[in-house]
Amino acid sequence: MFYKIKNTILEQIEKKEILERDVQHLVEANLDMLFGIEFVQSELSIENVRFDTLAFDKENNAPIIIEFKKTFEKSLFDQGLEYLNILFSRKADFSVTLHKKLGISPDPDKISWENAKVIFVGN
């Protein structure tokens, strides 16, 4: 059951289907507040793989890939490793995207790749 607070009283609300896309838009609009990172791009395609969201951690100078999932499965770990492998093997592509969107140096050597990560968000 789901509830909302109204004047310090809990009211039951209907459970409804939450669309992955709605969660993605909400999270992307609030990346700084939620994770302290900056939005770069939605639906980035590299190597025939579509990344839901690319973000950037200015504090650590590192790219962040965010994936939105309805269910969590053991295979998510494998997917995360695959995404990091693509990130590391295609540094130039990611660097150019970061440069175009945020004005960060397009030189891949200026990015802290060892601090890159994948974040999974479930709904």
Short mmCIF file of C-alpha atoms in Angstrom, two decimals, residues 6-115:
data_model
loop_
_atom_site.label_atom_id
_atom_site.label_comp_id
_atom_site.label_asym_id
_atom_site.label_seq_id
_atom_site.Cartn_x
_atom_site.Cartn_y
_atom_site.Cartn_z
CA LYS A 6 -1.83 15.40 4.38
CA ASN A 7 -1.88 17.69 7.40
CA THR A 8 0.12 15.15 9.46
CA ILE A 9 -2.36 12.36 8.61
CA LEU A 10 -1.57 9.42 6.36
CA GLU A 11 -3.94 8.89 3.46
CA GLN A 12 -3.87 5.75 1.38
CA ILE A 13 -3.32 6.33 -2.31
CA GLU A 14 -3.79 4.00 -5.25
CA LYS A 15 -0.82 2.12 -6.53
CA LYS A 16 -0.33 2.87 -10.17
CA GLU A 17 2.14 1.80 -12.76
CA ILE A 18 5.20 4.00 -12.67
CA LEU A 19 6.80 4.28 -16.08
CA GLU A 20 10.57 3.93 -16.36
CA ARG A 21 10.67 7.01 -18.59
CA ASP A 22 8.90 9.13 -15.93
CA VAL A 23 11.43 8.04 -13.30
CA GLN A 24 14.27 8.81 -15.71
CA HIS A 25 13.01 12.36 -16.33
CA LEU A 26 12.52 12.97 -12.61
CA VAL A 27 15.99 11.71 -11.69
CA GLU A 28 17.69 13.57 -14.57
CA ALA A 29 16.06 16.83 -13.47
CA ASN A 30 17.36 16.31 -9.93
CA LEU A 31 20.79 14.72 -10.42
CA ASP A 32 22.59 17.43 -8.47
CA MET A 33 20.33 17.07 -5.44
CA LEU A 34 20.22 13.25 -5.54
CA PHE A 35 23.82 12.37 -6.39
CA GLY A 36 25.77 15.64 -6.60
CA ILE A 37 26.40 15.13 -10.32
CA GLU A 38 25.58 17.04 -13.51
CA PHE A 39 23.30 15.88 -16.33
CA VAL A 40 25.01 15.44 -19.71
CA GLN A 41 22.72 13.52 -22.07
CA SER A 42 19.82 11.06 -22.30
CA GLU A 43 19.83 8.00 -24.53
CA LEU A 44 23.49 8.10 -25.57
CA SER A 45 24.34 5.35 -28.09
CA ILE A 46 27.86 3.96 -28.40
CA GLU A 47 28.85 0.56 -29.81
CA ASN A 48 25.21 -0.38 -30.44
CA VAL A 49 24.50 0.08 -26.72
CA ARG A 50 22.09 2.74 -25.48
CA PHE A 51 22.94 4.30 -22.13
CA ASP A 52 19.86 5.74 -20.42
CA THR A 53 21.67 8.74 -18.93
CA LEU A 54 25.19 10.09 -19.03
CA ALA A 55 26.16 12.39 -16.18
CA PHE A 56 29.38 13.93 -14.90
CA ASP A 57 30.83 14.09 -11.40
CA LYS A 58 32.69 17.41 -11.32
CA GLU A 59 34.13 16.75 -7.87
CA ASN A 60 35.85 13.56 -9.06
CA ASN A 61 36.15 14.65 -12.72
CA ALA A 62 34.50 11.39 -13.81
CA PRO A 63 31.71 10.21 -16.12
CA ILE A 64 28.70 8.46 -14.60
CA ILE A 65 26.34 6.15 -16.47
CA ILE A 66 22.83 5.83 -15.02
CA GLU A 67 20.53 2.98 -15.98
CA PHE A 68 16.87 2.73 -15.04
CA LYS A 69 15.35 -0.68 -14.34
CA LYS A 70 11.97 -2.05 -13.35
CA THR A 71 13.49 -5.16 -11.77
CA PHE A 72 16.84 -5.98 -10.23
CA GLU A 73 18.45 -9.21 -11.36
CA LYS A 74 21.84 -10.82 -10.95
CA SER A 75 22.62 -9.92 -14.56
CA LEU A 76 22.72 -6.21 -13.64
CA PHE A 77 26.23 -6.66 -12.29
CA ASP A 78 27.30 -8.06 -15.68
CA GLN A 79 25.57 -5.20 -17.47
CA GLY A 80 27.37 -2.69 -15.26
CA LEU A 81 30.73 -4.28 -16.07
CA GLU A 82 29.91 -4.29 -19.78
CA TYR A 83 29.04 -0.59 -19.65
CA LEU A 84 32.27 0.26 -17.84
CA ASN A 85 34.25 -1.76 -20.39
CA ILE A 86 32.62 0.20 -23.21
CA LEU A 87 33.30 3.44 -21.34
CA PHE A 88 36.99 2.56 -20.94
CA SER A 89 37.41 1.30 -24.51
CA ARG A 90 35.65 4.31 -26.06
CA LYS A 91 37.08 7.13 -23.93
CA ALA A 92 37.38 9.45 -26.93
CA ASP A 93 33.65 9.16 -27.75
CA PHE A 94 32.66 9.92 -24.18
CA SER A 95 35.20 12.77 -23.94
CA VAL A 96 33.81 14.40 -27.09
CA THR A 97 30.25 14.12 -25.72
CA LEU A 98 31.35 15.69 -22.41
CA HIS A 99 33.12 18.45 -24.34
CA LYS A 100 30.08 19.20 -26.52
CA LYS A 101 27.61 19.22 -23.62
CA LEU A 102 29.67 20.69 -20.75
CA GLY A 103 32.68 22.31 -22.38
CA ILE A 104 35.08 19.90 -20.66
CA SER A 105 38.41 19.32 -22.39
CA PRO A 106 37.98 16.79 -25.22
CA ASP A 107 41.33 15.22 -24.23
CA PRO A 108 40.52 11.78 -22.72
CA ASP A 109 43.63 12.03 -20.53
CA LYS A 110 42.03 14.94 -18.65
CA ILE A 111 39.19 12.72 -17.33
CA SER A 112 39.49 10.64 -14.16
CA TRP A 113 38.35 7.31 -15.64
CA GLU A 114 39.23 5.38 -12.48
CA ASN A 115 36.41 7.24 -10.70
#
